[in-house]
Amino acid sequence: MGRPPCCDKVGVKKGPWTPEEDIILVTYIQGHGPGNWRAVPTNTGLLRCNKSCRLRWTNYLRPGIKRGNFTDHEEKLIIHLQALLGNRWAAIASYLPERTDNDIKNYWNTHLKKKLETNDGISSSRQPISKGQWERRLQTDIKMAKQALRDALSFEKPDCPPELKYYYTLANSSHSSASSTSSATYASSTENISRLLEGWIKKSPAVPAMSRANSDPAQHSDQTNNLGDSVFCIESATTPDVSTEGSSEVQLPLELMETWLFDECIGGDYGQEIGDLQLDEF
DNA sequence: AATCCAAACAACCGCCTAAGT
DNA sequence: CACTTAGGCGGTTGTTTGGAT
């Protein structure tokens, strides 16, 4: 039968996005939320294929994305996750919520792959993974995903940090009544895009203030910087499906995950230890 | 200053899967 | 159950950028 093209090839613009297009897309998503990408080009007048719109949003315009140099910490995490999961960039990205799969993939292909090829210190120290070990790792991955999902669904717990509750509430309300609250949910996207488009636009588009946000523009940058503290929550608010992929929106499992990964090269039977002991305690 | 080349990264392409009809 | 479609994913390509000559 053959799959039809996702969009008409005629009249579809390709190549780099312009700031104007970015603003149109962000403005639209602020009002309607991400999703129904097929309708986006029609409703916005963008001469872009719906896939292109989605990719532009998820890889560049989406709130909470950290750009720029990868830290050593992130680098190590990627190396270990790649060894564990292979080229499943989306899965790897779920452990680094501030980074996109595309970003990680690019970084791997341009930096880490070569680094590992030339630096025997890392690659040769890793023993080949036996089938049994690999299966245990996979099981562990599934456990992690399940736990992350459970945690994400239990933000009502008394010990849940206020920040988590706030974003969880925000996420829920945006799903239940998109028209009234979506602007709040995507307010951070305006901050994001205003940073991205810095120098092109004098003022960021007017957006209703987030309930916790101070309207003082002088504090704008501080709020933007503080996003990093709650980025997991923002992610869950905008892309709730991510949690099913094993994203650790909750700090604790992520930290344990990192400990687990970094301890892996030191410990012997890593899979056994992690799968049977530590993670079972979650 | 001009040219070349490699690195970096944004974006595209095609395949796959889940959900809807 | 078969088919369609939207969305997600990984591989690849094209463009830009910066450094070397």
PDB file of C-alpha atoms (C1' of nucleotides) in Angstrom:
ATOM      1  CA  MET A   1       0.000   0.000   0.000  1.00  0.00           C
ATOM      2  CA  GLY A   2       2.798   2.412   0.682  1.00  0.00           C
ATOM      3  CA  ARG A   3       2.794   5.194   3.112  1.00  0.00           C
ATOM      4  CA  PRO A   4       1.744   8.567   1.768  1.00  0.00           C
ATOM      5  CA  PRO A   5       4.121  11.462   2.296  1.00  0.00           C
ATOM      6  CA  CYS A   6       3.608  13.335   5.521  1.00  0.00           C
ATOM      7  CA  CYS A   7       3.137  16.528   3.609  1.00  0.00           C
ATOM      8  CA  ASP A   8       2.954  17.900   0.110  1.00  0.00           C
ATOM      9  CA  LYS A   9       6.390  18.215  -1.323  1.00  0.00           C
ATOM     10  CA  VAL A  10       5.292  21.185  -3.392  1.00  0.00           C
ATOM     11  CA  GLY A  11       5.308  24.517  -1.634  1.00  0.00           C
ATOM     12  CA  VAL A  12       6.900  23.200   1.516  1.00  0.00           C
ATOM     13  CA  LYS A  13       9.795  25.253   2.759  1.00  0.00           C
ATOM     14  CA  LYS A  14      12.942  23.442   3.833  1.00  0.00           C
ATOM     15  CA  GLY A  15      16.140  24.413   5.499  1.00  0.00           C
ATOM     16  CA  PRO A  16      16.865  26.496   8.570  1.00  0.00           C
ATOM     17  CA  TRP A  17      14.035  28.098  10.454  1.00  0.00           C
ATOM     18  CA  THR A  18      13.823  31.861  10.610  1.00  0.00           C
ATOM     19  CA  PRO A  19      13.072  33.748  13.827  1.00  0.00           C
ATOM     20  CA  GLU A  20       9.750  34.796  12.311  1.00  0.00           C
ATOM     21  CA  GLU A  21       8.767  31.186  11.808  1.00  0.00           C
ATOM     22  CA  ASP A  22       9.880  30.314  15.322  1.00  0.00           C
ATOM     23  CA  ILE A  23       7.705  33.027  16.784  1.00  0.00           C
ATOM     24  CA  ILE A  24       4.707  31.944  14.755  1.00  0.00           C
ATOM     25  CA  LEU A  25       5.157  28.372  15.884  1.00  0.00           C
ATOM     26  CA  VAL A  26       5.716  29.217  19.534  1.00  0.00           C
ATOM     27  CA  THR A  27       2.774  31.594  19.574  1.00  0.00           C
ATOM     28  CA  TYR A  28       0.557  28.927  18.109  1.00  0.00           C
ATOM     29  CA  ILE A  29       1.710  26.287  20.569  1.00  0.00           C
ATOM     30  CA  GLN A  30       1.213  28.704  23.445  1.00  0.00           C
ATOM     31  CA  GLY A  31      -2.394  28.904  22.478  1.00  0.00           C
ATOM     32  CA  HIS A  32      -3.076  25.350  21.474  1.00  0.00           C
ATOM     33  CA  GLY A  33      -0.390  23.252  23.077  1.00  0.00           C
ATOM     34  CA  PRO A  34       1.865  20.801  21.288  1.00  0.00           C
ATOM     35  CA  GLY A  35       0.166  18.054  19.361  1.00  0.00           C
ATOM     36  CA  ASN A  36      -2.072  17.731  16.353  1.00  0.00           C
ATOM     37  CA  TRP A  37       0.933  18.683  14.272  1.00  0.00           C
ATOM     38  CA  ARG A  38      -0.907  18.054  11.073  1.00  0.00           C
ATOM     39  CA  ALA A  39      -3.030  21.091  11.764  1.00  0.00           C
ATOM     40  CA  VAL A  40      -0.115  23.338  12.642  1.00  0.00           C
ATOM     41  CA  PRO A  41       1.007  24.342   9.123  1.00  0.00           C
ATOM     42  CA  THR A  42      -2.603  24.950   8.093  1.00  0.00           C
ATOM     43  CA  ASN A  43      -3.514  26.975  11.147  1.00  0.00           C
ATOM     44  CA  THR A  44      -0.339  29.007  11.301  1.00  0.00           C
ATOM     45  CA  GLY A  45       0.247  29.549   7.626  1.00  0.00           C
ATOM     46  CA  LEU A  46       3.750  28.192   8.006  1.00  0.00           C
ATOM     47  CA  LEU A  47       5.032  26.701   4.782  1.00  0.00           C
ATOM     48  CA  ARG A  48       6.532  23.817   6.718  1.00  0.00           C
ATOM     49  CA  CYS A  49       5.714  20.177   6.875  1.00  0.00           C
ATOM     50  CA  ASN A  50       4.059  19.120  10.125  1.00  0.00           C
ATOM     51  CA  LYS A  51       6.989  16.910  10.965  1.00  0.00           C
ATOM     52  CA  SER A  52       9.325  19.801  10.560  1.00  0.00           C
ATOM     53  CA  CYS A  53       7.190  21.835  12.960  1.00  0.00           C
ATOM     54  CA  ARG A  54       7.209  19.071  15.529  1.00  0.00           C
ATOM     55  CA  LEU A  55      10.945  18.587  15.276  1.00  0.00           C
ATOM     56  CA  ARG A  56      11.603  22.289  15.531  1.00  0.00           C
ATOM     57  CA  TRP A  57       9.522  22.396  18.675  1.00  0.00           C
ATOM     58  CA  THR A  58      10.905  19.290  20.342  1.00  0.00           C
ATOM     59  CA  ASN A  59      14.521  19.888  19.446  1.00  0.00           C
ATOM     60  CA  TYR A  60      14.817  23.620  19.748  1.00  0.00           C
ATOM     61  CA  LEU A  61      11.857  25.639  20.957  1.00  0.00           C
ATOM     62  CA  ARG A  62      10.495  23.402  23.693  1.00  0.00           C
ATOM     63  CA  PRO A  63      10.901  24.884  27.179  1.00  0.00           C
ATOM     64  CA  GLY A  64      13.533  23.528  29.509  1.00  0.00           C
ATOM     65  CA  ILE A  65      16.081  22.748  26.858  1.00  0.00           C
ATOM     66  CA  LYS A  66      19.659  23.408  27.834  1.00  0.00           C
ATOM     67  CA  ARG A  67      21.963  24.287  25.023  1.00  0.00           C
ATOM     68  CA  GLY A  68      25.661  24.703  24.782  1.00  0.00           C
ATOM     69  CA  ASN A  69      28.534  22.647  26.054  1.00  0.00           C
ATOM     70  CA  PHE A  70      27.940  19.353  27.714  1.00  0.00           C
ATOM     71  CA  THR A  71      29.387  19.065  31.194  1.00  0.00           C
ATOM     72  CA  ASP A  72      31.750  16.283  32.150  1.00  0.00           C
ATOM     73  CA  HIS A  73      28.975  14.884  34.249  1.00  0.00           C
ATOM     74  CA  GLU A  74      26.590  14.760  31.304  1.00  0.00           C
ATOM     75  CA  GLU A  75      29.295  13.370  29.083  1.00  0.00           C
ATOM     76  CA  LYS A  76      29.971  10.481  31.424  1.00  0.00           C
ATOM     77  CA  LEU A  77      26.292   9.829  31.794  1.00  0.00           C
ATOM     78  CA  ILE A  78      25.855   9.661  28.032  1.00  0.00           C
ATOM     79  CA  ILE A  79      28.814   7.346  27.602  1.00  0.00           C
ATOM     80  CA  HIS A  80      27.488   4.950  30.189  1.00  0.00           C
ATOM     81  CA  LEU A  81      23.935   5.107  28.991  1.00  0.00           C
ATOM     82  CA  GLN A  82      25.064   4.509  25.432  1.00  0.00           C
ATOM     83  CA  ALA A  83      26.972   1.458  26.575  1.00  0.00           C
ATOM     84  CA  LEU A  84      23.900   0.315  28.421  1.00  0.00           C
ATOM     85  CA  LEU A  85      21.145   1.158  25.981  1.00  0.00           C
ATOM     86  CA  GLY A  86      22.934   1.402  22.646  1.00  0.00           C
ATOM     87  CA  ASN A  87      21.890   4.056  20.148  1.00  0.00           C
ATOM     88  CA  ARG A  88      18.502   4.545  21.736  1.00  0.00           C
ATOM     89  CA  TRP A  89      18.909   8.271  21.861  1.00  0.00           C
ATOM     90  CA  ALA A  90      15.394   9.000  22.987  1.00  0.00           C
ATOM     91  CA  ALA A  91      15.806   6.644  25.922  1.00  0.00           C
ATOM     92  CA  ILE A  92      19.153   8.185  26.765  1.00  0.00           C
ATOM     93  CA  ALA A  93      17.665  11.647  26.504  1.00  0.00           C
ATOM     94  CA  SER A  94      15.013  10.702  29.010  1.00  0.00           C
ATOM     95  CA  TYR A  95      17.766  10.537  31.615  1.00  0.00           C
ATOM     96  CA  LEU A  96      19.005  13.978  30.640  1.00  0.00           C
ATOM     97  CA  PRO A  97      15.758  15.933  30.566  1.00  0.00           C
ATOM     98  CA  GLU A  98      17.432  19.170  29.574  1.00  0.00           C
ATOM     99  CA  ARG A  99      18.927  17.662  26.446  1.00  0.00           C
ATOM    100  CA  THR A 100      17.178  16.531  23.330  1.00  0.00           C
ATOM    101  CA  ASP A 101      17.784  13.184  21.708  1.00  0.00           C
ATOM    102  CA  ASN A 102      19.021  14.976  18.626  1.00  0.00           C
ATOM    103  CA  ASP A 103      21.474  16.978  20.669  1.00  0.00           C
ATOM    104  CA  ILE A 104      22.790  13.904  22.410  1.00  0.00           C
ATOM    105  CA  LYS A 105      23.022  12.008  19.162  1.00  0.00           C
ATOM    106  CA  ASN A 106      24.948  14.827  17.536  1.00  0.00           C
ATOM    107  CA  TYR A 107      27.227  15.143  20.520  1.00  0.00           C
ATOM    108  CA  TRP A 108      27.875  11.441  20.481  1.00  0.00           C
ATOM    109  CA  ASN A 109      28.643  11.353  16.786  1.00  0.00           C
ATOM    110  CA  THR A 110      30.845  14.412  16.770  1.00  0.00           C
ATOM    111  CA  HIS A 111      32.611  14.187  20.110  1.00  0.00           C
ATOM    112  CA  LEU A 112      32.215  11.063  22.138  1.00  0.00           C
ATOM    113  CA  LYS A 113      32.518   8.434  19.449  1.00  0.00           C
ATOM    114  CA  LYS A 114      35.891   9.731  18.377  1.00  0.00           C
ATOM    115  CA  LYS A 115      36.933  10.251  21.937  1.00  0.00           C
ATOM    116  CA  LEU A 116      36.183   6.664  22.796  1.00  0.00           C
ATOM    117  CA  GLU A 117      37.856   5.405  19.656  1.00  0.00           C
ATOM    118  CA  THR A 118      41.058   7.239  20.456  1.00  0.00           C
ATOM    119  CA  ASN A 119      40.910   6.930  24.204  1.00  0.00           C
ATOM    120  CA  ASP A 120      41.299   3.324  25.186  1.00  0.00           C
ATOM    121  CA  GLY A 121      41.020   4.308  28.783  1.00  0.00           C
ATOM    122  CA  ILE A 122      37.272   4.272  28.678  1.00  0.00           C
ATOM    123  CA  SER A 123      36.376   1.838  25.986  1.00  0.00           C
ATOM    124  CA  SER A 124      38.832  -0.913  26.740  1.00  0.00           C
ATOM    125  CA  SER A 125      38.124  -0.867  30.450  1.00  0.00           C
ATOM    126  CA  ARG A 126      34.577  -1.942  29.762  1.00  0.00           C
ATOM    127  CA  GLN A 127      34.137  -5.645  29.553  1.00  0.00           C
ATOM    128  CA  PRO A 128      31.929  -7.083  26.864  1.00  0.00           C
ATOM    129  CA  ILE A 129      28.423  -7.454  28.160  1.00  0.00           C
ATOM    130  CA  SER A 130      27.182 -10.984  28.378  1.00  0.00           C
ATOM    131  CA  LYS A 131      23.665 -11.802  27.313  1.00  0.00           C
ATOM    132  CA  GLY A 132      22.642 -12.385  30.892  1.00  0.00           C
ATOM    133  CA  GLN A 133      24.052  -9.083  31.989  1.00  0.00           C
ATOM    134  CA  TRP A 134      22.397  -7.293  29.138  1.00  0.00           C
ATOM    135  CA  GLU A 135      19.045  -8.783  30.010  1.00  0.00           C
ATOM    136  CA  ARG A 136      19.450  -7.769  33.621  1.00  0.00           C
ATOM    137  CA  ARG A 137      20.277  -4.277  32.508  1.00  0.00           C
ATOM    138  CA  LEU A 138      17.201  -4.199  30.364  1.00  0.00           C
ATOM    139  CA  GLN A 139      15.075  -5.379  33.258  1.00  0.00           C
ATOM    140  CA  THR A 140      16.613  -2.724  35.408  1.00  0.00           C
ATOM    141  CA  ASP A 141      15.792  -0.128  32.782  1.00  0.00           C
ATOM    142  CA  ILE A 142      12.194  -1.261  32.760  1.00  0.00           C
ATOM    143  CA  LYS A 143      12.101  -1.138  36.538  1.00  0.00           C
ATOM    144  CA  MET A 144      13.425   2.394  36.450  1.00  0.00           C
ATOM    145  CA  ALA A 145      10.767   3.409  33.969  1.00  0.00           C
ATOM    146  CA  LYS A 146       8.017   1.877  36.053  1.00  0.00           C
ATOM    147  CA  GLN A 147       9.264   3.543  39.181  1.00  0.00           C
ATOM    148  CA  ALA A 148       9.559   6.904  37.493  1.00  0.00           C
ATOM    149  CA  LEU A 149       5.991   6.553  36.308  1.00  0.00           C
ATOM    150  CA  ARG A 150       4.795   5.606  39.771  1.00  0.00           C
ATOM    151  CA  ASP A 151       6.567   8.567  41.256  1.00  0.00           C
ATOM    152  CA  ALA A 152       5.202  10.867  38.618  1.00  0.00           C
ATOM    153  CA  LEU A 153       1.700   9.716  39.417  1.00  0.00           C
ATOM    154  CA  SER A 154       2.088  10.173  43.152  1.00  0.00           C
ATOM    155  CA  PHE A 155       2.829  13.872  43.424  1.00  0.00           C
ATOM    156  CA  GLU A 156      -0.009  14.152  45.893  1.00  0.00           C
ATOM    157  CA  LYS A 157       2.122  12.458  48.501  1.00  0.00           C
ATOM    158  CA  PRO A 158       2.729  14.646  51.555  1.00  0.00           C
ATOM    159  CA  ASP A 159       6.477  14.543  51.077  1.00  0.00           C
ATOM    160  CA  CYS A 160       6.236  15.778  47.538  1.00  0.00           C
ATOM    161  CA  PRO A 161       8.176  19.041  47.164  1.00  0.00           C
ATOM    162  CA  PRO A 162       5.947  22.095  46.593  1.00  0.00           C
ATOM    163  CA  GLU A 163       7.635  22.741  43.253  1.00  0.00           C
ATOM    164  CA  LEU A 164       6.621  19.320  42.012  1.00  0.00           C
ATOM    165  CA  LYS A 165       3.090  19.806  43.166  1.00  0.00           C
ATOM    166  CA  TYR A 166       2.928  23.154  41.447  1.00  0.00           C
ATOM    167  CA  TYR A 167       3.983  21.849  38.062  1.00  0.00           C
ATOM    168  CA  TYR A 168       1.964  18.719  38.419  1.00  0.00           C
ATOM    169  CA  THR A 169      -1.110  20.811  39.054  1.00  0.00           C
ATOM    170  CA  LEU A 170      -0.203  23.021  36.151  1.00  0.00           C
ATOM    171  CA  ALA A 171       0.203  20.068  33.866  1.00  0.00           C
ATOM    172  CA  ASN A 172      -3.098  18.557  34.874  1.00  0.00           C
ATOM    173  CA  SER A 173      -5.005  21.772  34.529  1.00  0.00           C
ATOM    174  CA  SER A 174      -3.538  22.406  31.107  1.00  0.00           C
ATOM    175  CA  HIS A 175      -4.770  19.034  29.970  1.00  0.00           C
ATOM    176  CA  SER A 176      -8.217  19.437  31.416  1.00  0.00           C
ATOM    177  CA  SER A 177      -8.809  22.968  30.242  1.00  0.00           C
ATOM    178  CA  ALA A 178      -6.240  23.870  27.682  1.00  0.00           C
ATOM    179  CA  SER A 179      -7.731  27.170  26.707  1.00  0.00           C
ATOM    180  CA  SER A 180      -7.628  28.707  30.141  1.00  0.00           C
ATOM    181  CA  THR A 181      -4.287  27.485  31.392  1.00  0.00           C
ATOM    182  CA  SER A 182      -2.145  26.605  28.445  1.00  0.00           C
ATOM    183  CA  SER A 183      -0.669  30.061  28.385  1.00  0.00           C
ATOM    184  CA  ALA A 184       0.628  29.505  31.881  1.00  0.00           C
ATOM    185  CA  THR A 185       2.001  26.135  30.990  1.00  0.00           C
ATOM    186  CA  TYR A 186       3.918  27.520  28.054  1.00  0.00           C
ATOM    187  CA  ALA A 187       4.962  30.759  29.610  1.00  0.00           C
ATOM    188  CA  SER A 188       8.433  29.388  30.042  1.00  0.00           C
ATOM    189  CA  SER A 189       8.525  28.765  26.351  1.00  0.00           C
ATOM    190  CA  THR A 190       8.280  32.487  25.790  1.00  0.00           C
ATOM    191  CA  GLU A 191      11.238  32.956  28.051  1.00  0.00           C
ATOM    192  CA  ASN A 192      13.044  30.332  26.125  1.00  0.00           C
ATOM    193  CA  ILE A 193      12.303  31.756  22.750  1.00  0.00           C
ATOM    194  CA  SER A 194      13.070  35.281  23.849  1.00  0.00           C
ATOM    195  CA  ARG A 195      16.507  34.072  24.821  1.00  0.00           C
ATOM    196  CA  LEU A 196      16.893  32.238  21.572  1.00  0.00           C
ATOM    197  CA  LEU A 197      15.797  35.189  19.553  1.00  0.00           C
ATOM    198  CA  GLU A 198      17.771  37.626  21.572  1.00  0.00           C
ATOM    199  CA  GLY A 199      18.949  40.400  19.367  1.00  0.00           C
ATOM    200  CA  TRP A 200      16.230  39.858  16.837  1.00  0.00           C
ATOM    201  CA  ILE A 201      13.301  41.036  18.860  1.00  0.00           C
ATOM    202  CA  LYS A 202      13.410  43.852  21.340  1.00  0.00           C
ATOM    203  CA  LYS A 203      10.641  42.550  23.548  1.00  0.00           C
ATOM    204  CA  SER A 204       9.357  39.113  24.235  1.00  0.00           C
ATOM    205  CA  PRO A 205       5.685  38.608  23.349  1.00  0.00           C
ATOM    206  CA  ALA A 206       3.234  39.523  26.043  1.00  0.00           C
ATOM    207  CA  VAL A 207       2.274  36.487  28.000  1.00  0.00           C
ATOM    208  CA  PRO A 208       0.153  36.143  31.092  1.00  0.00           C
ATOM    209  CA  ALA A 209       2.422  35.762  34.059  1.00  0.00           C
ATOM    210  CA  MET A 210       2.833  32.387  35.662  1.00  0.00           C
ATOM    211  CA  SER A 211       1.178  32.249  38.995  1.00  0.00           C
ATOM    212  CA  ARG A 212       4.470  32.023  40.862  1.00  0.00           C
ATOM    213  CA  ALA A 213       6.349  34.330  38.571  1.00  0.00           C
ATOM    214  CA  ASN A 214       7.181  37.855  39.515  1.00  0.00           C
ATOM    215  CA  SER A 215       6.087  40.279  36.860  1.00  0.00           C
ATOM    216  CA  ASP A 216       9.133  42.423  37.422  1.00  0.00           C
ATOM    217  CA  PRO A 217      11.117  42.170  34.195  1.00  0.00           C
ATOM    218  CA  ALA A 218      14.309  42.750  36.136  1.00  0.00           C
ATOM    219  CA  GLN A 219      13.898  39.311  37.643  1.00  0.00           C
ATOM    220  CA  HIS A 220      13.143  37.715  34.350  1.00  0.00           C
ATOM    221  CA  SER A 221      16.571  36.311  33.816  1.00  0.00           C
ATOM    222  CA  ASP A 222      16.709  34.941  37.315  1.00  0.00           C
ATOM    223  CA  GLN A 223      13.512  33.066  36.765  1.00  0.00           C
ATOM    224  CA  THR A 224      14.871  31.745  33.577  1.00  0.00           C
ATOM    225  CA  ASN A 225      17.956  30.528  35.322  1.00  0.00           C
ATOM    226  CA  ASN A 226      15.901  28.946  38.025  1.00  0.00           C
ATOM    227  CA  LEU A 227      14.146  26.845  35.452  1.00  0.00           C
ATOM    228  CA  GLY A 228      16.943  24.407  35.723  1.00  0.00           C
ATOM    229  CA  ASP A 229      15.857  23.489  39.229  1.00  0.00           C
ATOM    230  CA  SER A 230      12.461  22.426  38.077  1.00  0.00           C
ATOM    231  CA  VAL A 231      13.129  21.373  34.584  1.00  0.00           C
ATOM    232  CA  PHE A 232      11.878  17.872  35.166  1.00  0.00           C
ATOM    233  CA  CYS A 233       8.555  19.228  36.140  1.00  0.00           C
ATOM    234  CA  ILE A 234       8.390  21.446  33.104  1.00  0.00           C
ATOM    235  CA  GLU A 235       9.134  18.501  30.980  1.00  0.00           C
ATOM    236  CA  SER A 236       6.361  16.527  32.494  1.00  0.00           C
ATOM    237  CA  ALA A 237       4.002  19.395  31.995  1.00  0.00           C
ATOM    238  CA  THR A 238       4.727  19.780  28.325  1.00  0.00           C
ATOM    239  CA  THR A 239       5.506  16.254  27.313  1.00  0.00           C
ATOM    240  CA  PRO A 240       3.708  14.054  29.756  1.00  0.00           C
ATOM    241  CA  ASP A 241       4.314  10.952  27.704  1.00  0.00           C
ATOM    242  CA  VAL A 242       8.005  11.143  28.407  1.00  0.00           C
ATOM    243  CA  SER A 243       7.515   9.595  31.809  1.00  0.00           C
ATOM    244  CA  THR A 244       6.479   6.375  30.205  1.00  0.00           C
ATOM    245  CA  GLU A 245       9.837   6.208  28.532  1.00  0.00           C
ATOM    246  CA  GLY A 246      11.561   6.025  31.863  1.00  0.00           C
ATOM    247  CA  SER A 247      12.245   9.667  32.398  1.00  0.00           C
ATOM    248  CA  SER A 248      13.093  10.351  35.969  1.00  0.00           C
ATOM    249  CA  GLU A 249      11.104  13.443  36.734  1.00  0.00           C
ATOM    250  CA  VAL A 250      11.883  12.874  40.364  1.00  0.00           C
ATOM    251  CA  GLN A 251      15.312  13.783  41.614  1.00  0.00           C
ATOM    252  CA  LEU A 252      15.970  10.781  43.771  1.00  0.00           C
ATOM    253  CA  PRO A 253      15.771   8.029  41.150  1.00  0.00           C
ATOM    254  CA  LEU A 254      17.891  10.093  38.781  1.00  0.00           C
ATOM    255  CA  GLU A 255      20.589  10.528  41.348  1.00  0.00           C
ATOM    256  CA  LEU A 256      20.556   6.851  42.121  1.00  0.00           C
ATOM    257  CA  MET A 257      20.649   6.132  38.445  1.00  0.00           C
ATOM    258  CA  GLU A 258      23.744   8.279  38.090  1.00  0.00           C
ATOM    259  CA  THR A 259      25.377   6.664  41.076  1.00  0.00           C
ATOM    260  CA  TRP A 260      24.543   3.330  39.632  1.00  0.00           C
ATOM    261  CA  LEU A 261      25.994   4.225  36.249  1.00  0.00           C
ATOM    262  CA  PHE A 262      29.172   5.723  37.604  1.00  0.00           C
ATOM    263  CA  ASP A 263      29.704   2.876  39.981  1.00  0.00           C
ATOM    264  CA  GLU A 264      29.241   0.412  37.193  1.00  0.00           C
ATOM    265  CA  CYS A 265      32.781   0.508  35.893  1.00  0.00           C
ATOM    266  CA  ILE A 266      34.101   0.082  39.400  1.00  0.00           C
ATOM    267  CA  GLY A 267      31.817  -2.653  40.607  1.00  0.00           C
ATOM    268  CA  GLY A 268      32.074  -6.152  39.240  1.00  0.00           C
ATOM    269  CA  ASP A 269      28.721  -7.734  38.571  1.00  0.00           C
ATOM    270  CA  TYR A 270      26.966  -4.482  38.114  1.00  0.00           C
ATOM    271  CA  GLY A 271      23.755  -5.864  36.715  1.00  0.00           C
ATOM    272  CA  GLN A 272      23.228  -8.234  39.584  1.00  0.00           C
ATOM    273  CA  GLU A 273      23.959  -5.643  42.190  1.00  0.00           C
ATOM    274  CA  ILE A 274      21.748  -2.986  40.758  1.00  0.00           C
ATOM    275  CA  GLY A 275      18.933  -5.084  39.525  1.00  0.00           C
ATOM    276  CA  ASP A 276      18.589  -7.159  42.646  1.00  0.00           C
ATOM    277  CA  LEU A 277      19.515  -4.792  45.379  1.00  0.00           C
ATOM    278  CA  GLN A 278      19.413  -1.068  44.975  1.00  0.00           C
ATOM    279  CA  LEU A 279      16.560  -0.582  42.598  1.00  0.00           C
ATOM    280  CA  ASP A 280      14.307  -3.010  44.368  1.00  0.00           C
ATOM    281  CA  GLU A 281      14.344  -0.638  47.268  1.00  0.00           C
ATOM    282  CA  PHE A 282      12.673   2.180  45.319  1.00  0.00           C
TER     283      PHE A 282
ATOM    284  C1'  DA B   1      42.649  38.213   2.120  1.00  0.00           C
ATOM    285  C1'  DA B   2      41.258  34.069   0.018  1.00  0.00           C
ATOM    286  C1'  DT B   3      40.714  29.311   0.009  1.00  0.00           C
ATOM    287  C1'  DC B   4      40.282  24.865   1.872  1.00  0.00           C
ATOM    288  C1'  DC B   5      38.892  21.592   5.162  1.00  0.00           C
ATOM    289  C1'  DA B   6      36.984  19.538   9.139  1.00  0.00           C
ATOM    290  C1'  DA B   7      33.935  19.957  12.981  1.00  0.00           C
ATOM    291  C1'  DA B   8      29.497  21.033  14.705  1.00  0.00           C
ATOM    292  C1'  DC B   9      24.805  21.109  14.487  1.00  0.00           C
ATOM    293  C1'  DA B  10      20.129  21.826  12.514  1.00  0.00           C
ATOM    294  C1'  DA B  11      17.072  19.623   9.774  1.00  0.00           C
ATOM    295  C1'  DC B  12      15.370  16.012   6.720  1.00  0.00           C
ATOM    296  C1'  DC B  13      14.145  11.284   5.452  1.00  0.00           C
ATOM    297  C1'  DG B  14      12.278   6.958   5.901  1.00  0.00           C
ATOM    298  C1'  DC B  15      10.879   3.371   8.879  1.00  0.00           C
ATOM    299  C1'  DC B  16       8.237   1.742  12.805  1.00  0.00           C
ATOM    300  C1'  DT B  17       4.529   1.546  16.106  1.00  0.00           C
ATOM    301  C1'  DA B  18       0.351   2.605  18.471  1.00  0.00           C
ATOM    302  C1'  DA B  19      -4.080   4.305  18.192  1.00  0.00           C
ATOM    303  C1'  DG B  20      -8.174   5.215  15.755  1.00  0.00           C
ATOM    304  C1'  DT B  21     -11.768   3.875  12.435  1.00  0.00           C
TER     305       DT B  21
ATOM    306  C1'  DC C   1      -9.148  -7.713  11.409  1.00  0.00           C
ATOM    307  C1'  DA C   2      -7.493  -4.619   7.952  1.00  0.00           C
ATOM    308  C1'  DC C   3      -6.327  -0.269   6.957  1.00  0.00           C
ATOM    309  C1'  DT C   4      -5.043   4.577   7.835  1.00  0.00           C
ATOM    310  C1'  DT C   5      -2.683   8.049  10.127  1.00  0.00           C
ATOM    311  C1'  DA C   6      -0.089  10.742  13.618  1.00  0.00           C
ATOM    312  C1'  DG C   7       3.724  10.810  16.057  1.00  0.00           C
ATOM    313  C1'  DG C   8       8.249   8.999  17.525  1.00  0.00           C
ATOM    314  C1'  DC C   9      12.743   7.436  16.498  1.00  0.00           C
ATOM    315  C1'  DG C  10      17.413   6.766  14.533  1.00  0.00           C
ATOM    316  C1'  DG C  11      20.298   7.436  10.583  1.00  0.00           C
ATOM    317  C1'  DT C  12      21.880  10.570   7.394  1.00  0.00           C
ATOM    318  C1'  DT C  13      22.564  14.824   4.918  1.00  0.00           C
ATOM    319  C1'  DG C  14      23.199  19.738   4.202  1.00  0.00           C
ATOM    320  C1'  DT C  15      24.664  24.063   5.907  1.00  0.00           C
ATOM    321  C1'  DT C  16      27.291  26.917   8.794  1.00  0.00           C
ATOM    322  C1'  DT C  17      31.311  28.097  11.264  1.00  0.00           C
ATOM    323  C1'  DG C  18      35.944  28.394  12.663  1.00  0.00           C
ATOM    324  C1'  DG C  19      40.675  27.278  12.172  1.00  0.00           C
ATOM    325  C1'  DA C  20      44.677  26.247   9.270  1.00  0.00           C
ATOM    326  C1'  DT C  21      47.308  27.218   5.299  1.00  0.00           C
TER     327       DT C  21
END
